[in-house]
């Protein structure tokens, strides 16, 4: 029942959208109906073009996320465990975090060219900071009373890190993982629109130049579906790793 409830609003919106289009209330060039968008999707899938672009985009997003997210996790752990390292690195990292993708994309292209390196590094730049910030905050937000328990149990430093600090900060780290994956897809769109001949971002940009609005919607919906799929996978991982955690689930949860 709860699963069906989540589909209620999207299905209702699609029905209204389709109905308005069929009654001529919408400009077909600016806002094609869902039926036309589905036809475009089927045509691209049958030709194999959509799968080719999707494979390229997925590979870029994966490499960028692994690079940026991995470095963000390592930096968050390093800074979180050391006050001196925090004073040294965190101000600079926070300054870099505020730089928007569109501002640094031209520099990445000038420095690394139009090949895959600039695209992957731009994605990695975005994926780095959510994991860095949330890992750092997770470590620093560990309840101080737990350290009193660790002293009573006579934990050594390794046990303190692996049995207390990391498990207690895991909710923040997993939240950072979800945000990092989402930002990686955003970085992918910017990277592929700035200079690319393949990928879903290129497909959207090319369709925009040719005024093929239905194709633009196909790319946007594809990004949304993939983003939702990856987010759901991380949420499933959260449920498995955080089964010990009790939290408020909503007053009307059944």
XYZ file of N, CA and C in Angstrom:
762
model
N 0.825 -1.209 0.000
C 0.000 0.000 0.000
C 0.858 1.258 0.000
N 1.907 1.274 0.848
C 2.783 2.443 0.917
C 3.521 2.673 -0.396
N 3.891 1.573 -1.097
C 4.563 1.688 -2.393
C 3.639 2.322 -3.419
N 2.385 1.864 -3.428
C 1.402 2.420 -4.363
C 1.125 3.889 -4.063
N 1.164 4.263 -2.798
C 0.930 5.654 -2.412
C 1.978 6.574 -3.021
N 3.222 6.094 -3.103
C 4.292 6.889 -3.690
C 4.111 7.138 -5.177
N 3.369 6.253 -5.855
C 3.131 6.398 -7.294
C 1.881 7.219 -7.597
N 1.078 7.509 -6.578
C -0.205 8.169 -6.802
C -0.049 9.540 -7.452
N 0.808 10.387 -6.896
C 0.981 11.737 -7.424
C 1.585 11.749 -8.831
N 2.683 10.992 -9.102
C 3.226 10.996 -10.465
C 2.229 10.521 -11.520
N 1.476 9.459 -11.219
C 0.501 8.937 -12.178
C -0.601 9.956 -12.433
N -1.063 10.629 -11.378
C -2.107 11.649 -11.538
C -1.608 12.807 -12.397
N -0.374 13.243 -12.165
C 0.187 14.340 -12.963
C 0.332 13.954 -14.429
N 0.776 12.725 -14.678
C 0.915 12.253 -16.057
C -0.438 12.193 -16.761
N -1.463 11.750 -16.035
C -2.800 11.663 -16.621
C -3.326 13.051 -16.987
N -3.145 14.023 -16.093
C -3.580 15.389 -16.370
C -2.788 15.974 -17.534
N -1.486 15.725 -17.537
C -0.607 16.217 -18.615
C -1.051 15.652 -19.967
N -1.267 14.345 -20.033
C -1.672 13.698 -21.271
C -3.032 14.216 -21.732
N -3.947 14.354 -20.783
C -5.281 14.843 -21.132
C -5.252 16.264 -21.656
N -4.481 17.121 -21.021
C -4.383 18.514 -21.471
C -3.769 18.597 -22.859
N -2.788 17.742 -23.135
C -2.174 17.739 -24.452
C -3.120 17.270 -25.536
N -3.900 16.243 -25.233
C -4.840 15.704 -26.218
C -5.968 16.688 -26.517
N -6.296 17.557 -25.570
C -7.348 18.560 -25.777
C -6.813 19.842 -26.409
N -5.500 19.843 -26.753
C -4.911 20.993 -27.413
C -4.630 22.164 -26.501
N -4.546 21.917 -25.208
C -4.306 22.998 -24.248
C -2.820 23.307 -24.079
N -1.945 22.467 -24.653
C -0.503 22.640 -24.503
C 0.149 22.838 -25.862
N 1.225 23.595 -25.883
C 2.025 23.763 -27.095
C 2.876 22.506 -27.278
N 2.590 21.748 -28.333
C 3.265 20.461 -28.535
C 4.768 20.620 -28.723
N 5.217 21.767 -29.219
C 6.647 21.988 -29.425
C 7.369 22.225 -28.099
N 6.735 22.967 -27.222
C 7.349 23.285 -25.939
C 7.105 22.214 -24.884
N 5.950 21.569 -24.925
C 5.603 20.584 -23.909
C 4.861 19.412 -24.548
N 5.613 18.477 -25.129
C 4.963 17.304 -25.738
C 4.306 16.432 -24.676
N 3.329 15.651 -25.092
C 2.608 14.791 -24.158
C 3.474 13.600 -23.745
N 3.134 12.972 -22.618
C 3.870 11.770 -22.215
C 3.881 10.686 -23.282
N 2.804 10.583 -24.053
C 2.768 9.581 -25.115
C 3.847 9.811 -26.163
N 4.038 11.078 -26.560
C 5.074 11.411 -27.541
C 6.458 11.137 -26.970
N 6.655 11.444 -25.690
C 7.944 11.193 -25.047
C 8.240 9.702 -24.989
N 7.214 8.898 -24.712
C 7.396 7.440 -24.691
C 7.760 6.928 -26.088
N 7.124 7.458 -27.105
C 7.452 7.066 -28.480
C 8.911 7.390 -28.808
N 9.377 8.563 -28.384
C 10.772 8.951 -28.603
C 11.717 7.994 -27.878
N 11.342 7.642 -26.659
C 12.158 6.715 -25.860
C 12.249 5.344 -26.534
N 11.126 4.846 -26.997
C 11.103 3.535 -27.662
C 11.935 3.571 -28.934
N 11.836 4.657 -29.691
C 12.596 4.781 -30.937
C 14.102 4.794 -30.677
N 14.538 5.562 -29.675
C 15.961 5.630 -29.341
C 16.473 4.290 -28.808
N 15.650 3.625 -28.034
C 16.050 2.327 -27.486
C 16.182 1.290 -28.585
N 15.236 1.285 -29.507
C 15.262 0.313 -30.606
C 16.477 0.506 -31.508
N 16.890 1.754 -31.703
C 18.050 2.031 -32.555
C 19.380 1.739 -31.858
N 19.344 1.579 -30.549
C 20.565 1.332 -29.790
C 21.302 2.593 -29.395
N 20.822 3.755 -29.846
C 21.510 5.022 -29.559
C 21.435 5.373 -28.076
N 20.262 5.149 -27.483
C 20.083 5.494 -26.072
C 20.995 4.663 -25.173
N 21.087 3.376 -25.461
C 21.939 2.505 -24.653
C 23.401 2.911 -24.764
N 23.829 3.309 -25.952
C 25.221 3.722 -26.152
C 25.541 4.958 -25.317
N 24.662 5.946 -25.365
C 24.881 7.165 -24.578
C 24.808 6.869 -23.083
N 23.894 5.981 -22.695
C 23.733 5.655 -21.278
C 24.963 4.944 -20.729
N 25.548 4.059 -21.505
C 26.763 3.360 -21.068
C 27.904 4.339 -20.842
N 28.066 5.289 -21.744
C 29.140 6.284 -21.617
C 28.925 7.133 -20.358
N 27.695 7.605 -20.157
C 27.405 8.454 -18.998
C 27.573 7.694 -17.686
N 27.110 6.451 -17.652
C 27.224 5.656 -16.429
C 28.681 5.416 -16.068
N 29.494 5.118 -17.052
C 30.920 4.884 -16.813
C 31.600 6.142 -16.285
N 31.285 7.291 -16.870
C 31.870 8.549 -16.403
C 31.441 8.856 -14.965
N 30.141 8.701 -14.694
C 29.642 8.993 -13.348
C 30.258 8.066 -12.315
N 30.414 6.789 -12.674
C 30.988 5.815 -11.737
C 32.435 6.145 -11.421
N 33.237 6.422 -12.443
C 34.645 6.741 -12.218
C 34.793 8.031 -11.406
N 34.004 9.048 -11.767
C 34.077 10.313 -11.041
C 33.653 10.165 -9.595
N 32.601 9.380 -9.363
C 32.145 9.170 -7.991
C 33.166 8.395 -7.172
N 33.728 7.331 -7.739
C 34.714 6.538 -7.005
C 35.937 7.372 -6.644
N 36.377 8.204 -7.579
C 37.540 9.055 -7.315
C 37.213 10.132 -6.292
N 36.195 10.917 -6.552
C 35.855 12.018 -5.656
C 35.312 11.547 -4.322
N 34.396 10.579 -4.357
C 33.829 10.074 -3.119
C 34.858 9.381 -2.245
N 35.745 8.609 -2.874
C 36.796 7.934 -2.110
C 37.729 8.921 -1.430
N 38.133 9.953 -2.159
C 38.991 10.979 -1.563
C 38.246 11.775 -0.496
N 36.958 12.028 -0.719
C 36.164 12.752 0.268
C 36.023 11.985 1.568
N 35.809 10.676 1.443
C 35.707 9.833 2.645
C 37.030 9.814 3.403
N 38.134 9.643 2.665
C 39.449 9.617 3.310
C 39.771 10.950 3.971
N 39.475 12.058 3.280
C 39.746 13.383 3.847
C 38.873 13.643 5.061
N 37.610 13.224 5.014
C 36.720 13.407 6.149
C 37.196 12.659 7.379
N 37.686 11.435 7.179
C 38.228 10.659 8.297
C 39.486 11.321 8.858
N 40.353 11.753 7.955
C 41.627 12.367 8.370
C 41.388 13.650 9.161
N 40.564 14.523 8.619
C 40.286 15.803 9.282
C 39.465 15.586 10.551
N 38.538 14.625 10.510
C 37.692 14.379 11.663
C 38.451 13.883 12.871
N 39.528 13.141 12.653
C 40.295 12.574 13.751
C 41.402 13.493 14.256
N 41.615 14.631 13.590
C 42.735 15.491 13.979
C 42.333 16.958 13.974
N 42.419 17.590 15.135
C 42.090 19.011 15.233
C 43.099 19.857 14.450
N 44.370 19.496 14.477
C 45.401 20.256 13.760
C 45.184 20.179 12.249
N 44.863 18.989 11.763
C 44.606 18.850 10.328
C 43.360 19.635 9.935
N 42.372 19.674 10.834
C 41.168 20.470 10.561
C 41.534 21.941 10.389
N 42.357 22.472 11.292
C 42.761 23.874 11.194
C 43.552 24.137 9.912
N 44.306 23.141 9.471
C 45.147 23.306 8.290
C 44.358 23.218 6.988
N 43.471 22.216 6.861
C 42.843 21.913 5.576
C 41.407 22.408 5.431
N 40.629 22.350 6.513
C 39.191 22.595 6.375
C 38.840 23.974 5.811
N 39.495 25.075 6.229
C 39.124 26.371 5.634
C 39.284 26.395 4.111
N 40.359 25.821 3.610
C 40.580 25.810 2.159
C 39.557 24.932 1.449
N 39.273 23.769 2.037
C 38.298 22.860 1.426
C 36.903 23.466 1.417
N 36.544 24.175 2.487
C 35.223 24.808 2.535
C 35.114 25.923 1.494
N 36.213 26.608 1.230
C 36.209 27.638 0.196
C 36.018 27.013 -1.183
N 36.723 25.906 -1.438
C 36.580 25.219 -2.722
C 35.192 24.627 -2.892
N 34.575 24.244 -1.784
C 33.247 23.615 -1.837
C 32.195 24.554 -2.405
N 32.382 25.847 -2.205
C 31.377 26.816 -2.652
C 31.487 27.151 -4.139
N 32.525 26.682 -4.795
C 32.682 26.985 -6.225
C 31.693 26.172 -7.042
N 30.827 26.809 -7.834
C 29.853 26.066 -8.638
C 30.515 25.353 -9.814
N 29.873 24.272 -10.262
C 30.400 23.486 -11.373
C 30.591 24.333 -12.633
N 29.605 25.174 -12.922
C 29.674 25.960 -14.159
C 30.826 26.957 -14.144
N 31.248 27.359 -12.950
C 32.346 28.324 -12.860
C 33.693 27.677 -13.134
N 33.861 26.431 -12.684
C 35.164 25.777 -12.836
C 35.248 24.911 -14.089
N 34.113 24.607 -14.716
C 34.135 23.746 -15.910
C 35.022 24.305 -17.021
N 34.953 25.615 -17.348
C 35.854 26.128 -18.398
C 37.329 25.953 -18.046
N 37.687 26.123 -16.766
C 39.076 25.929 -16.363
C 39.501 24.474 -16.543
N 38.639 23.537 -16.172
C 38.961 22.120 -16.327
C 39.190 21.777 -17.798
N 38.387 22.384 -18.658
C 38.550 22.124 -20.093
C 39.865 22.712 -20.591
N 40.223 23.927 -20.121
C 41.488 24.542 -20.524
C 42.684 23.739 -20.015
N 42.591 23.240 -18.790
C 43.708 22.518 -18.191
C 43.854 21.096 -18.732
N 42.720 20.405 -18.892
C 42.762 18.971 -19.208
C 42.194 18.616 -20.572
N 41.723 19.634 -21.322
C 41.209 19.367 -22.657
C 39.775 18.857 -22.634
N 39.321 18.425 -23.808
C 37.943 17.965 -23.956
C 37.804 16.452 -23.788
N 38.883 15.774 -23.417
C 38.797 14.318 -23.309
C 38.165 13.914 -21.981
N 38.240 12.628 -21.656
C 37.550 12.109 -20.480
C 38.099 12.648 -19.161
N 39.358 13.038 -19.139
C 39.977 13.477 -17.887
C 39.242 14.659 -17.275
N 38.938 15.672 -18.069
C 38.269 16.859 -17.544
C 36.868 16.521 -17.041
N 36.174 15.638 -17.726
C 34.808 15.277 -17.322
C 34.821 14.508 -16.009
N 35.703 13.534 -15.901
C 35.762 12.713 -14.689
C 36.194 13.552 -13.491
N 37.154 14.448 -13.688
C 37.607 15.305 -12.585
C 36.523 16.284 -12.149
N 35.719 16.773 -13.087
C 34.629 17.673 -12.729
C 33.570 16.934 -11.903
N 33.273 15.707 -12.288
C 32.338 14.885 -11.517
C 32.918 14.588 -10.140
N 34.207 14.265 -10.102
C 34.865 13.952 -8.833
C 34.857 15.154 -7.900
N 35.019 16.345 -8.462
C 34.991 17.572 -7.643
C 33.669 17.697 -6.904
N 32.575 17.403 -7.598
C 31.271 17.481 -6.956
C 31.035 16.375 -5.955
N 31.493 15.159 -6.274
C 31.262 14.007 -5.396
C 32.106 14.068 -4.133
N 33.190 14.810 -4.151
C 34.113 14.863 -3.014
C 33.469 15.471 -1.763
N 32.824 16.608 -1.911
C 32.464 17.418 -0.742
C 31.319 16.855 0.102
N 30.249 16.279 -0.463
C 29.219 15.723 0.430
C 29.753 14.631 1.351
N 30.601 13.754 0.836
C 31.157 12.700 1.683
C 32.167 13.275 2.679
N 32.939 14.238 2.239
C 33.902 14.859 3.150
C 33.197 15.525 4.328
N 32.217 16.380 4.035
C 31.538 17.149 5.086
C 30.786 16.227 6.037
N 30.044 15.261 5.501
C 29.234 14.407 6.359
C 30.075 13.422 7.161
N 31.186 12.960 6.593
C 32.082 12.096 7.362
C 32.710 12.872 8.512
N 33.157 14.070 8.231
C 33.739 14.930 9.268
C 32.724 15.224 10.376
N 31.505 15.610 9.985
C 30.474 15.918 10.973
C 30.065 14.682 11.765
N 30.028 13.533 11.101
C 29.666 12.301 11.784
C 30.650 11.957 12.888
N 31.930 12.112 12.603
C 32.957 11.807 13.602
C 32.889 12.795 14.757
N 32.724 14.078 14.430
C 32.726 15.094 15.479
C 31.427 15.130 16.294
N 30.377 14.471 15.810
C 29.103 14.494 16.539
C 28.885 13.255 17.404
N 29.913 12.406 17.522
C 29.801 11.224 18.378
C 29.588 11.671 19.828
N 28.628 11.059 20.489
C 28.283 11.422 21.870
C 29.487 11.216 22.794
N 29.823 12.263 23.543
C 30.972 12.190 24.443
C 30.827 11.127 25.524
N 29.585 10.776 25.891
C 29.379 9.765 26.915
C 29.879 8.392 26.472
N 29.881 8.173 25.161
C 30.369 6.889 24.657
C 31.857 6.713 24.934
N 32.582 7.827 24.973
C 34.017 7.735 25.255
C 34.253 7.347 26.716
N 33.348 7.767 27.592
C 33.450 7.338 28.989
C 33.260 5.829 29.096
N 32.308 5.305 28.314
C 32.089 3.855 28.289
C 33.321 3.145 27.741
N 33.928 3.730 26.698
C 35.117 3.114 26.102
C 36.275 3.068 27.098
N 36.399 4.091 27.916
C 37.461 4.086 28.928
C 37.207 3.011 29.986
N 35.949 2.842 30.347
C 35.612 1.793 31.321
C 35.928 0.419 30.750
N 35.646 0.226 29.454
C 35.917 -1.053 28.795
C 37.375 -1.200 28.386
N 38.155 -0.133 28.613
C 39.592 -0.137 28.312
C 39.878 -0.420 26.831
N 39.151 0.290 25.961
C 39.389 0.180 24.527
C 40.749 0.787 24.181
N 41.497 0.116 23.297
C 42.674 0.762 22.735
C 42.237 1.670 21.594
N 43.185 2.372 20.965
C 42.819 3.354 19.935
C 42.124 2.687 18.757
N 42.602 1.522 18.328
C 41.989 0.825 17.195
C 40.551 0.423 17.524
N 40.328 -0.108 18.710
C 38.981 -0.492 19.122
C 38.088 0.737 19.257
N 38.657 1.840 19.731
C 37.896 3.077 19.863
C 37.373 3.545 18.506
N 38.222 3.429 17.476
C 37.840 3.880 16.140
C 36.840 2.927 15.497
N 37.140 1.622 15.525
C 36.336 0.639 14.784
C 35.044 0.240 15.491
N 35.031 0.275 16.821
C 33.851 -0.193 17.557
C 32.985 0.937 18.112
N 33.508 2.160 18.102
C 32.739 3.272 18.660
C 32.555 4.401 17.654
N 33.659 5.003 17.216
C 33.548 6.218 16.407
C 32.920 5.949 15.042
N 33.444 4.965 14.311
C 32.916 4.700 12.971
C 31.465 4.226 12.987
N 31.077 3.267 13.853
C 29.652 2.890 13.890
C 28.734 4.056 14.261
N 29.167 4.903 15.205
C 28.333 6.031 15.621
C 28.209 7.084 14.512
N 29.232 7.217 13.673
C 29.201 8.220 12.599
C 28.663 7.652 11.290
N 28.323 6.353 11.261
C 27.877 5.712 10.022
C 26.631 6.348 9.424
N 25.627 6.763 10.213
C 24.465 7.425 9.593
C 24.850 8.650 8.783
N 25.758 9.477 9.308
C 26.205 10.654 8.559
C 26.979 10.272 7.307
N 27.815 9.246 7.418
C 28.610 8.821 6.263
C 27.696 8.319 5.145
N 26.673 7.548 5.497
C 25.746 7.029 4.484
C 24.912 8.150 3.872
N 24.568 9.151 4.689
C 23.889 10.324 4.129
C 24.800 11.026 3.134
N 26.072 11.169 3.486
C 27.030 11.760 2.557
C 27.158 10.959 1.278
N 27.068 9.629 1.394
C 27.131 8.770 0.216
C 25.969 9.044 -0.719
N 24.764 9.159 -0.154
C 23.585 9.452 -0.982
C 23.722 10.800 -1.683
N 24.153 11.808 -0.936
C 24.308 13.143 -1.521
C 25.419 13.164 -2.566
N 26.478 12.425 -2.302
C 27.616 12.387 -3.223
C 27.226 11.780 -4.559
N 26.448 10.703 -4.524
C 25.996 10.083 -5.769
C 25.115 11.041 -6.557
N 24.221 11.741 -5.845
C 23.358 12.705 -6.520
C 24.136 13.832 -7.174
N 25.125 14.351 -6.467
C 25.930 15.448 -7.017
C 26.797 14.953 -8.176
N 27.205 13.689 -8.128
C 27.981 13.124 -9.229
C 27.177 13.148 -10.531
N 25.887 12.841 -10.449
C 25.046 12.906 -11.649
C 24.868 14.339 -12.121
N 24.764 15.284 -11.174
C 24.677 16.689 -11.569
C 25.951 17.142 -12.271
N 27.089 16.737 -11.726
C 28.362 17.072 -12.354
C 28.491 16.463 -13.732
N 27.930 15.267 -13.896
C 27.969 14.604 -15.207
C 27.232 15.426 -16.255
N 26.066 15.946 -15.885
C 25.291 16.749 -16.838
C 26.085 17.974 -17.273
N 26.680 18.671 -16.309
C 27.478 19.860 -16.641
C 28.659 19.490 -17.523
N 29.352 18.406 -17.170
C 30.533 17.984 -17.923
C 30.184 17.636 -19.365
N 29.082 16.936 -19.544
C 28.728 16.500 -20.903
C 28.124 17.623 -21.733
N 27.550 18.606 -21.087
C 27.002 19.739 -21.836
C 28.078 20.740 -22.223
N 29.174 20.787 -21.441
C 30.238 21.745 -21.724
C 31.091 21.325 -22.910
N 31.219 20.043 -23.123
C 32.040 19.608 -24.244
C 32.089 18.108 -24.333
N 31.234 17.519 -25.176
C 31.194 16.075 -25.299
C 30.492 15.706 -26.594
N 30.809 14.538 -27.109
C 30.137 14.035 -28.308
C 29.361 12.762 -28.007
N 29.338 12.372 -26.733
C 28.595 11.185 -26.308
C 28.051 11.414 -24.909
N 27.035 10.646 -24.546
C 26.479 10.731 -23.206
C 25.093 11.347 -23.194
N 24.361 11.124 -22.099
C 23.000 11.633 -21.995
C 22.984 13.161 -21.954
N 23.962 13.767 -21.291
C 24.041 15.222 -21.263
C 24.227 15.793 -22.657
N 25.078 15.157 -23.451
C 25.262 15.582 -24.845
C 23.958 15.422 -25.622
N 23.242 14.321 -25.385
C 21.983 14.061 -26.072
C 20.974 15.176 -25.780
N 20.901 15.594 -24.522
C 19.979 16.665 -24.137
C 20.382 17.979 -24.796
N 21.667 18.289 -24.764
C 22.150 19.543 -25.330
C 21.943 19.586 -26.838
N 22.208 18.466 -27.495
C 22.019 18.385 -28.944
C 20.547 18.545 -29.305
N 19.671 17.913 -28.519
C 18.228 18.020 -28.762
C 17.743 19.451 -28.535
N 18.369 20.144 -27.598
C 17.995 21.543 -27.350
C 18.306 22.413 -28.557
N 19.480 22.207 -29.157
C 19.849 22.973 -30.348
C 18.896 22.693 -31.504
N 18.439 21.441 -31.613
C 17.562 21.041 -32.711
C 16.084 21.220 -32.374
N 15.797 21.717 -31.166
C 14.420 21.947 -30.702
C 13.581 20.681 -30.697
N 14.207 19.556 -30.326
C 13.471 18.292 -30.195
C 13.141 18.136 -28.703
N 12.066 18.742 -28.281
C 11.744 18.802 -26.853
C 11.490 17.430 -26.261
N 10.876 16.553 -27.043
C 10.593 15.205 -26.534
C 11.885 14.472 -26.176
N 12.938 14.699 -26.958
C 14.222 14.074 -26.678
C 14.863 14.670 -25.420
N 14.671 15.965 -25.208
C 15.157 16.600 -23.982
C 14.489 15.958 -22.768
N 13.184 15.734 -22.858
C 12.459 15.100 -21.756
C 12.929 13.666 -21.522
N 13.241 12.951 -22.592
C 13.750 11.581 -22.445
C 15.030 11.587 -21.611
N 15.944 12.504 -21.928
C 17.189 12.589 -21.179
C 16.970 12.982 -19.727
N 16.091 13.964 -19.508
C 15.815 14.410 -18.136
C 15.198 13.291 -17.316
N 14.217 12.603 -17.878
C 13.543 11.515 -17.159
C 14.512 10.373 -16.889
N 15.397 10.120 -17.840
C 16.383 9.054 -17.656
C 17.318 9.380 -16.492
N 17.768 10.621 -16.423
C 18.599 11.038 -15.291
C 17.839 10.887 -13.973
N 16.561 11.273 -13.973
C 15.756 11.179 -12.756
C 15.593 9.731 -12.306
N 15.332 8.838 -13.258
C 15.127 7.428 -12.919
C 16.413 6.780 -12.392
N 17.531 7.078 -13.052
C 18.804 6.512 -12.599
C 19.173 7.065 -11.229
N 18.943 8.369 -11.034
C 19.209 8.966 -9.732
C 18.372 8.338 -8.637
N 17.096 8.099 -8.928
C 16.223 7.466 -7.949
C 16.658 6.031 -7.669
N 17.070 5.316 -8.708
C 17.514 3.929 -8.537
C 18.742 3.852 -7.643
N 19.741 4.685 -7.910
C 20.958 4.654 -7.094
C 20.670 5.090 -5.663
N 19.778 6.067 -5.496
C 19.425 6.514 -4.151
C 18.713 5.394 -3.386
N 17.854 4.650 -4.066
C 17.142 3.545 -3.419
C 18.101 2.439 -3.002
N 19.130 2.202 -3.815
C 20.116 1.179 -3.463
C 20.881 1.573 -2.198
N 21.228 2.864 -2.088
C 21.932 3.320 -0.884
C 20.997 3.261 0.322
N 19.719 3.582 0.143
C 18.754 3.486 1.239
C 18.606 2.039 1.706
N 18.651 1.099 0.766
C 18.608 -0.316 1.131
C 19.838 -0.690 1.948
N 20.998 -0.168 1.535
C 22.231 -0.400 2.298
C 22.116 0.204 3.693
N 21.515 1.388 3.780
C 21.308 2.031 5.080
C 20.472 1.145 6.005
N 19.389 0.600 5.483
C 18.516 -0.223 6.312
C 19.238 -1.462 6.830
N 20.120 -1.999 6.018
C 20.852 -3.198 6.443
C 21.925 -2.871 7.475
N 22.631 -1.760 7.273
C 23.738 -1.413 8.166
C 23.285 -0.706 9.434
N 22.107 -0.089 9.393
C 21.638 0.688 10.539
C 20.399 0.060 11.177
N 20.340 -1.256 11.158
C 19.196 -1.922 11.777
C 19.139 -1.685 13.280
N 20.288 -1.361 13.871
C 20.338 -1.104 15.309
C 19.766 0.255 15.680
N 19.612 1.131 14.690
C 19.210 2.503 14.976
C 17.688 2.622 15.023
N 17.193 3.289 16.047
C 15.766 3.541 16.171
C 15.517 5.025 15.959
N 14.561 5.329 15.123
C 14.244 6.720 14.845
C 12.773 6.894 14.566
N 12.337 8.131 14.556
C 10.934 8.450 14.308
C 10.591 8.168 12.859
N 9.541 7.404 12.606
C 9.160 6.997 11.257
C 7.918 7.724 10.749
N 7.410 8.660 11.508
C 6.175 9.355 11.107
C 5.012 8.863 11.944
N 4.190 9.806 12.400
C 3.116 9.451 13.306
C 2.057 8.568 12.704
N 1.864 8.622 11.350
C 0.826 7.815 10.727
C 1.394 6.599 10.023
N 2.629 6.198 10.369
C 3.253 5.026 9.750
C 2.519 3.753 10.172
N 2.186 2.915 9.224
C 1.436 1.684 9.487
C 2.258 0.480 9.020
